[in-house]
CSV table of N, CA and C in Angstrom, one decimal:
chain,number,residue,atom,x,y,z
A,1,MET,N,0.8,-1.1,-0.2
A,1,MET,CA,-0.1,0.1,0.0
A,1,MET,C,1.0,1.1,-0.1
A,2,PRO,N,0.6,2.2,-0.7
A,2,PRO,CA,1.4,3.3,-0.9
A,2,PRO,C,1.5,3.9,0.4
A,3,ARG,N,2.7,4.9,0.6
A,3,ARG,CA,3.0,5.3,2.6
A,3,ARG,C,2.8,4.5,3.4
A,4,MET,N,2.5,3.3,3.1
A,4,MET,CA,2.3,2.2,4.0
A,4,MET,C,3.8,2.0,4.7
A,5,LYS,N,4.0,2.1,5.8
A,5,LYS,CA,5.6,2.5,6.9
A,5,LYS,C,6.2,0.9,6.7
A,6,LEU,N,7.3,0.3,6.5
A,6,LEU,CA,7.9,-0.9,6.9
A,6,LEU,C,9.3,-0.3,7.8
A,7,GLY,N,8.9,-1.1,9.1
A,7,GLY,CA,9.9,-0.5,10.4
A,7,GLY,C,9.8,-0.6,11.3
A,8,TRP,N,10.2,0.5,12.3
A,8,TRP,CA,9.9,0.4,13.4
A,8,TRP,C,9.7,1.8,14.3
A,9,ASN,N,8.7,2.0,15.4
A,9,ASN,CA,8.8,2.8,16.0
A,9,ASN,C,9.3,2.7,17.7
A,10,LEU,N,10.6,3.5,17.5
A,10,LEU,CA,11.3,3.1,18.4
A,10,LEU,C,11.0,3.5,20.0
A,11,GLU,N,9.9,4.9,20.1
A,11,GLU,CA,9.2,5.1,21.3
A,11,GLU,C,8.6,3.6,21.8
A,12,THR,N,8.0,3.3,20.8
A,12,THR,CA,6.8,2.3,21.7
A,12,THR,C,7.5,0.8,21.4
A,13,GLY,N,8.1,0.7,20.2
A,13,GLY,CA,8.8,-0.9,19.9
A,13,GLY,C,7.9,-1.6,19.2
A,14,LEU,N,7.0,-1.2,18.1
A,14,LEU,CA,5.9,-1.3,17.4
A,14,LEU,C,6.8,-1.5,16.3
A,15,GLU,N,6.7,-2.6,15.6
A,15,GLU,CA,7.9,-3.3,14.8
A,15,GLU,C,6.9,-3.3,12.8
A,16,ARG,N,6.8,-2.7,11.8
A,16,ARG,CA,5.6,-2.6,10.8
A,16,ARG,C,6.0,-3.7,10.5
A,17,THR,N,6.0,-4.8,10.0
A,17,THR,CA,6.5,-5.4,9.3
A,17,THR,C,5.3,-6.3,7.7
A,18,LEU,N,5.5,-6.8,6.7
A,18,LEU,CA,4.6,-7.3,5.5
A,18,LEU,C,5.0,-9.2,5.7
A,19,SER,N,3.6,-9.4,5.8
A,19,SER,CA,4.1,-11.3,5.9
A,19,SER,C,3.0,-11.6,4.8
A,20,SER,N,3.2,-12.9,4.6
A,20,SER,CA,2.5,-13.8,3.0
A,20,SER,C,1.4,-14.4,3.9
A,21,TRP,N,0.4,-14.8,3.2
A,21,TRP,CA,-0.9,-15.1,4.3
A,21,TRP,C,-0.1,-17.1,4.2
A,22,LYS,N,-1.0,-17.6,5.0
A,22,LYS,CA,-0.7,-19.1,5.3
A,22,LYS,C,-0.7,-19.6,3.8
A,23,SER,N,-2.2,-19.3,3.2
A,23,SER,CA,-2.3,-20.3,1.7
A,23,SER,C,-3.3,-18.9,1.1
A,24,VAL,N,-3.3,-19.9,-0.1
A,24,VAL,CA,-4.6,-18.6,-0.7
A,24,VAL,C,-5.9,-18.1,-0.3
A,25,ASP,N,-6.2,-18.9,0.5
A,25,ASP,CA,-7.5,-18.9,1.1
A,25,ASP,C,-7.9,-19.0,2.5
A,26,ASP,N,-6.3,-18.9,3.4
A,26,ASP,CA,-6.2,-18.3,4.7
A,26,ASP,C,-4.9,-17.0,5.2
A,27,PRO,N,-5.5,-16.0,4.8
A,27,PRO,CA,-5.0,-14.8,5.3
A,27,PRO,C,-4.3,-14.8,6.9
A,28,THR,N,-4.1,-15.8,7.6
A,28,THR,CA,-3.5,-15.8,8.6
A,28,THR,C,-1.7,-15.6,7.9
A,29,GLU,N,-0.9,-15.1,9.5
A,29,GLU,CA,0.1,-15.1,9.1
A,29,GLU,C,0.4,-16.4,8.6
A,30,GLY,N,1.5,-16.0,7.3
A,30,GLY,CA,2.3,-17.3,6.9
A,30,GLY,C,3.4,-17.4,7.2
A,31,GLU,N,4.5,-18.0,6.4
A,31,GLU,CA,5.7,-18.2,6.7
A,31,GLU,C,6.9,-17.1,6.0
A,32,TYR,N,6.2,-16.5,5.1
A,32,TYR,CA,7.6,-15.5,5.0
A,32,TYR,C,7.1,-13.9,5.6
A,33,ILE,N,8.1,-13.3,5.5
A,33,ILE,CA,7.5,-12.4,6.3
A,33,ILE,C,8.7,-10.8,5.6
A,34,VAL,N,9.0,-9.7,5.5
A,34,VAL,CA,9.9,-8.6,5.1
A,34,VAL,C,9.5,-7.7,5.7
A,35,LYS,N,10.9,-7.2,6.8
A,35,LYS,CA,11.3,-6.3,8.0
A,35,LYS,C,12.1,-5.7,7.6
A,36,MET,N,12.2,-5.0,8.6
A,36,MET,CA,13.0,-4.3,8.3
A,36,MET,C,14.2,-4.4,9.7
A,37,GLY,N,15.9,-4.9,9.0
A,37,GLY,CA,16.6,-5.5,10.2
A,37,GLY,C,17.3,-4.0,10.6
A,38,LEU,N,17.3,-3.4,12.1
A,38,LEU,CA,18.5,-2.7,13.0
A,38,LEU,C,19.7,-2.5,12.8
A,39,ARG,N,20.3,-4.2,12.9
A,39,ARG,CA,21.7,-4.4,13.1
A,39,ARG,C,22.8,-3.2,12.0
A,40,GLY,N,23.8,-3.0,12.6
A,40,GLY,CA,24.5,-1.6,11.6
A,40,GLY,C,23.6,-1.1,11.0
A,41,TYR,N,23.7,-0.4,9.7
A,41,TYR,CA,22.8,0.5,9.0
A,41,TYR,C,21.7,-0.6,8.7
A,42,PRO,N,20.3,0.3,8.8
A,42,PRO,CA,19.3,-0.5,8.7
A,42,PRO,C,18.7,-0.7,7.4
A,43,GLN,N,18.6,-2.0,7.0
A,43,GLN,CA,18.2,-2.5,5.9
A,43,GLN,C,16.4,-3.9,5.7
A,44,ILE,N,16.6,-3.7,4.6
A,44,ILE,CA,15.0,-4.8,4.4
A,44,ILE,C,15.3,-5.8,3.9
A,45,MET,N,15.1,-7.0,4.8
A,45,MET,CA,15.7,-8.4,4.9
A,45,MET,C,14.0,-9.4,4.7
A,46,ASN,N,14.4,-10.4,3.9
A,46,ASN,CA,13.5,-11.0,3.4
A,46,ASN,C,13.4,-12.6,4.3
A,47,PHE,N,12.4,-12.9,5.4
A,47,PHE,CA,12.5,-14.2,6.1
A,47,PHE,C,11.7,-15.4,5.7
A,48,LYS,N,12.0,-16.7,5.7
A,48,LYS,CA,10.9,-17.7,5.2
A,48,LYS,C,11.2,-18.8,7.0
A,49,GLY,N,10.2,-17.9,7.5
A,49,GLY,CA,10.2,-18.7,9.2
A,49,GLY,C,11.4,-17.5,10.0
A,50,PRO,N,12.2,-18.9,10.9
A,50,PRO,CA,13.2,-18.0,11.4
A,50,PRO,C,14.1,-17.5,10.2
A,51,ASN,N,14.3,-18.1,9.5
A,51,ASN,CA,15.8,-18.1,8.4
A,51,ASN,C,15.7,-17.1,6.9
A,52,LEU,N,16.7,-16.3,7.6
A,52,LEU,CA,16.4,-14.9,6.3
A,52,LEU,C,17.5,-15.7,5.1
A,53,GLU,N,16.5,-15.2,4.1
A,53,GLU,CA,16.5,-15.5,3.0
A,53,GLU,C,17.5,-14.6,2.2
A,54,SER,N,17.2,-13.6,2.4
A,54,SER,CA,17.8,-12.4,1.2
A,54,SER,C,17.9,-10.6,2.2
A,55,ARG,N,18.8,-10.4,1.6
A,55,ARG,CA,18.4,-9.4,2.3
A,55,ARG,C,18.9,-8.5,0.8
A,56,VAL,N,17.5,-7.1,0.9
A,56,VAL,CA,17.2,-5.9,0.1
A,56,VAL,C,18.2,-5.1,-0.1
A,57,GLY,N,18.4,-4.8,1.3
A,57,GLY,CA,19.5,-3.7,1.4
A,57,GLY,C,19.5,-2.6,2.1
A,58,SER,N,20.2,-1.9,2.0
A,58,SER,CA,20.3,-0.5,2.7
A,58,SER,C,19.6,0.6,1.6
A,59,TRP,N,19.6,2.2,2.6
A,59,TRP,CA,19.4,2.6,1.9
A,59,TRP,C,20.5,3.4,1.2
A,60,ASN,N,20.4,3.6,-0.1
A,60,ASN,CA,21.7,4.9,-0.5
A,60,ASN,C,21.5,6.4,-1.3
A,61,GLY,N,20.2,6.6,-0.7
A,61,GLY,CA,20.0,7.9,-0.6
A,61,GLY,C,18.6,8.2,-2.0
A,62,LEU,N,18.7,7.6,-3.2
A,62,LEU,CA,17.5,7.5,-4.0
A,62,LEU,C,16.4,6.4,-3.7
A,63,SER,N,17.4,5.1,-3.6
A,63,SER,CA,16.6,3.9,-3.6
A,63,SER,C,17.3,3.3,-2.5
A,64,VAL,N,16.5,1.9,-2.0
A,64,VAL,CA,17.1,0.7,-1.9
A,64,VAL,C,17.8,0.0,-2.5
A,65,VAL,N,18.7,-0.6,-2.2
A,65,VAL,CA,20.0,-0.9,-2.7
A,65,VAL,C,20.0,-2.2,-3.8
A,66,GLY,N,19.0,-3.0,-3.1
A,66,GLY,CA,18.8,-4.4,-3.6
A,66,GLY,C,17.7,-4.3,-4.7
A,67,TYR,N,17.1,-3.0,-4.5
A,67,TYR,CA,15.6,-3.3,-5.6
A,67,TYR,C,15.8,-1.7,-5.8
A,68,PRO,N,16.1,-1.4,-6.8
A,68,PRO,CA,15.7,0.5,-6.9
A,68,PRO,C,14.1,0.4,-7.6
A,69,GLY,N,13.8,-0.1,-8.2
A,69,GLY,CA,12.2,-0.5,-8.8
A,69,GLY,C,12.3,1.2,-9.7
A,70,PRO,N,11.2,1.7,-10.1
A,70,PRO,CA,11.2,2.4,-11.5
A,70,PRO,C,10.7,3.3,-10.7
A,71,VAL,N,12.1,4.7,-10.2
A,71,VAL,CA,12.0,5.3,-9.2
A,71,VAL,C,11.0,6.6,-9.8
A,72,LEU,N,10.5,7.0,-11.2
A,72,LEU,CA,10.0,8.1,-11.2
A,72,LEU,C,8.6,7.7,-11.0
A,73,ALA,N,8.2,6.6,-11.3
A,73,ALA,CA,6.6,6.3,-10.8
A,73,ALA,C,6.3,6.0,-9.1
A,74,THR,N,7.9,5.6,-8.5
A,74,THR,CA,7.4,5.5,-7.1
A,74,THR,C,8.8,6.1,-6.1
A,75,PRO,N,8.0,7.5,-6.2
A,75,PRO,CA,9.3,7.9,-5.2
A,75,PRO,C,9.1,7.4,-3.8
A,76,GLN,N,10.9,6.9,-3.6
A,76,GLN,CA,10.9,6.2,-2.2
A,76,GLN,C,11.5,7.0,-1.1
A,77,LYS,N,10.9,6.4,-0.1
A,77,LYS,CA,11.3,7.4,1.0
A,77,LYS,C,12.3,6.4,2.2
A,78,PHE,N,13.2,7.2,2.8
A,78,PHE,CA,13.6,6.4,4.3
A,78,PHE,C,13.8,7.5,5.3
A,79,GLU,N,13.3,7.2,6.3
A,79,GLU,CA,13.5,7.8,7.6
A,79,GLU,C,14.0,7.0,8.8
A,80,ILE,N,15.0,8.0,9.2
A,80,ILE,CA,16.2,7.4,10.2
A,80,ILE,C,16.2,8.7,11.5
A,81,ASN,N,15.4,8.7,12.5
A,81,ASN,CA,15.9,9.8,13.7
A,81,ASN,C,15.3,9.0,15.0
A,82,GLU,N,15.3,9.9,16.1
A,82,GLU,CA,15.1,9.0,17.2
A,82,GLU,C,13.7,8.4,17.5
A,83,LYS,N,13.1,9.1,16.3
A,83,LYS,CA,11.5,8.3,17.1
A,83,LYS,C,11.5,7.2,16.0
A,84,GLU,N,11.7,7.2,14.9
A,84,GLU,CA,11.4,5.7,14.0
A,84,GLU,C,12.7,5.8,12.6
A,85,VAL,N,12.4,4.2,12.7
A,85,VAL,CA,13.4,3.7,11.3
A,85,VAL,C,12.2,2.8,10.5
A,86,TYR,N,12.0,3.7,9.4
A,86,TYR,CA,11.0,3.3,8.4
A,86,TYR,C,11.2,3.8,6.8
A,87,TYR,N,10.5,2.6,6.0
A,87,TYR,CA,11.0,3.2,4.7
A,87,TYR,C,9.4,2.7,4.2
A,88,GLU,N,9.2,3.6,3.2
A,88,GLU,CA,7.9,3.5,2.4
A,88,GLU,C,8.4,3.9,1.0
A,89,PHE,N,7.2,4.0,0.5
A,89,PHE,CA,7.1,4.2,-1.3
A,89,PHE,C,5.6,5.0,-1.6
A,90,GLU,N,5.5,6.1,-2.2
A,90,GLU,CA,4.3,6.8,-2.9
A,90,GLU,C,4.1,6.6,-4.2
A,91,VAL,N,3.3,6.2,-4.9
A,91,VAL,CA,2.5,6.1,-6.1
A,91,VAL,C,2.4,7.4,-6.4
A,92,LEU,N,2.8,8.3,-7.3
A,92,LEU,CA,2.4,9.6,-8.1
A,92,LEU,C,1.8,10.0,-9.0
A,93,ALA,N,1.9,9.4,-9.7
A,93,ALA,CA,1.1,8.7,-11.3
A,93,ALA,C,-0.2,8.2,-11.0
A,94,ARG,N,-1.0,8.7,-11.6
A,94,ARG,CA,-2.5,8.1,-11.4
A,94,ARG,C,-2.4,6.6,-12.3
A,95,SER,N,-1.5,6.5,-13.3
A,95,SER,CA,-1.6,5.5,-14.6
A,95,SER,C,-0.9,4.6,-14.0
A,96,VAL,N,-0.3,4.3,-12.7
A,96,VAL,CA,0.2,3.7,-12.6
A,96,VAL,C,0.2,2.5,-11.2
A,97,PHE,N,0.0,1.6,-10.9
A,97,PHE,CA,-1.2,0.5,-10.4
A,97,PHE,C,0.6,-0.2,-9.6
A,98,ILE,N,0.5,-0.9,-8.1
A,98,ILE,CA,1.5,-1.4,-8.1
A,98,ILE,C,1.1,-2.0,-6.7
A,99,ILE,N,1.2,-4.0,-7.2
A,99,ILE,CA,0.7,-4.4,-6.0
A,99,ILE,C,2.6,-5.4,-5.8
A,100,LEU,N,2.4,-5.2,-4.2
A,100,LEU,CA,3.8,-6.3,-3.6
A,100,LEU,C,2.8,-7.4,-3.0
A,101,ALA,N,3.6,-8.4,-3.4
A,101,ALA,CA,2.2,-9.5,-3.1
A,101,ALA,C,3.3,-10.3,-2.5
A,102,LEU,N,3.0,-10.7,-1.3
A,102,LEU,CA,3.6,-12.1,-1.0
A,102,LEU,C,3.0,-13.0,-0.4
A,103,VAL,N,3.3,-14.5,-1.4
A,103,VAL,CA,2.1,-15.4,-1.5
A,103,VAL,C,2.9,-16.4,-0.6
A,104,PRO,N,1.7,-17.6,-0.7
A,104,PRO,CA,2.3,-18.5,0.1
A,104,PRO,C,3.9,-19.2,0.0
A,105,THR,N,4.4,-19.5,-1.6
A,105,THR,CA,5.1,-20.1,-2.1
A,105,THR,C,6.0,-19.2,-2.2
A,106,VAL,N,6.4,-18.1,-2.5
A,106,VAL,CA,7.6,-16.6,-2.9
A,106,VAL,C,7.3,-15.9,-1.7
A,107,ILE,N,8.7,-15.5,-1.6
A,107,ILE,CA,9.0,-14.3,-0.8
A,107,ILE,C,8.5,-13.0,-1.3
A,108,GLY,N,8.2,-12.9,-2.6
A,108,GLY,CA,8.1,-11.5,-3.0
A,108,GLY,C,7.3,-11.2,-4.5
A,109,GLN,N,6.5,-10.4,-5.2
A,109,GLN,CA,6.1,-10.4,-6.1
A,109,GLN,C,5.8,-8.7,-6.6
A,110,ASN,N,6.4,-8.3,-7.4
A,110,ASN,CA,6.4,-7.0,-7.8
A,110,ASN,C,5.3,-6.8,-9.0
A,111,LEU,N,4.0,-6.4,-8.6
A,111,LEU,CA,3.5,-5.7,-9.7
A,111,LEU,C,2.8,-5.1,-10.2
A,112,PHE,N,3.2,-4.3,-11.7
A,112,PHE,CA,3.5,-3.1,-12.3
A,112,PHE,C,2.5,-2.7,-13.5
A,113,TRP,N,1.4,-1.9,-13.3
A,113,TRP,CA,0.6,-1.9,-14.4
A,113,TRP,C,0.7,-0.3,-14.9
A,114,THR,N,0.5,0.3,-15.5
A,114,THR,CA,0.9,1.6,-16.8
A,114,THR,C,-0.5,1.8,-17.3
A,115,ALA,N,-1.0,2.5,-17.4
A,115,ALA,CA,-1.7,3.0,-18.5
A,115,ALA,C,-1.5,3.7,-19.7
């Protein structure tokens, strides 16, 4: 979802993550989770259960290193301060529709439509 935060509220300890569904017809939490790791420089990490599957990387000032995406269609933001550490993106072009899906069998799929 555009403007959704992925990361941490450092004051309350609230962690905002993305998780897959358990199955295509069961929306309870599945085994894939995308979260912000705080060790070292914060970075986005993909887990299957407790196991780290991959790292998308940290912020380079323009985008996440491991997934730059179409920067013009989706401005990305990384915020780090004493209260929060989070990543978010925004869709500015009304002709663009984006879905990031964590399906039960795959870490993630990015689907982009343009008119």
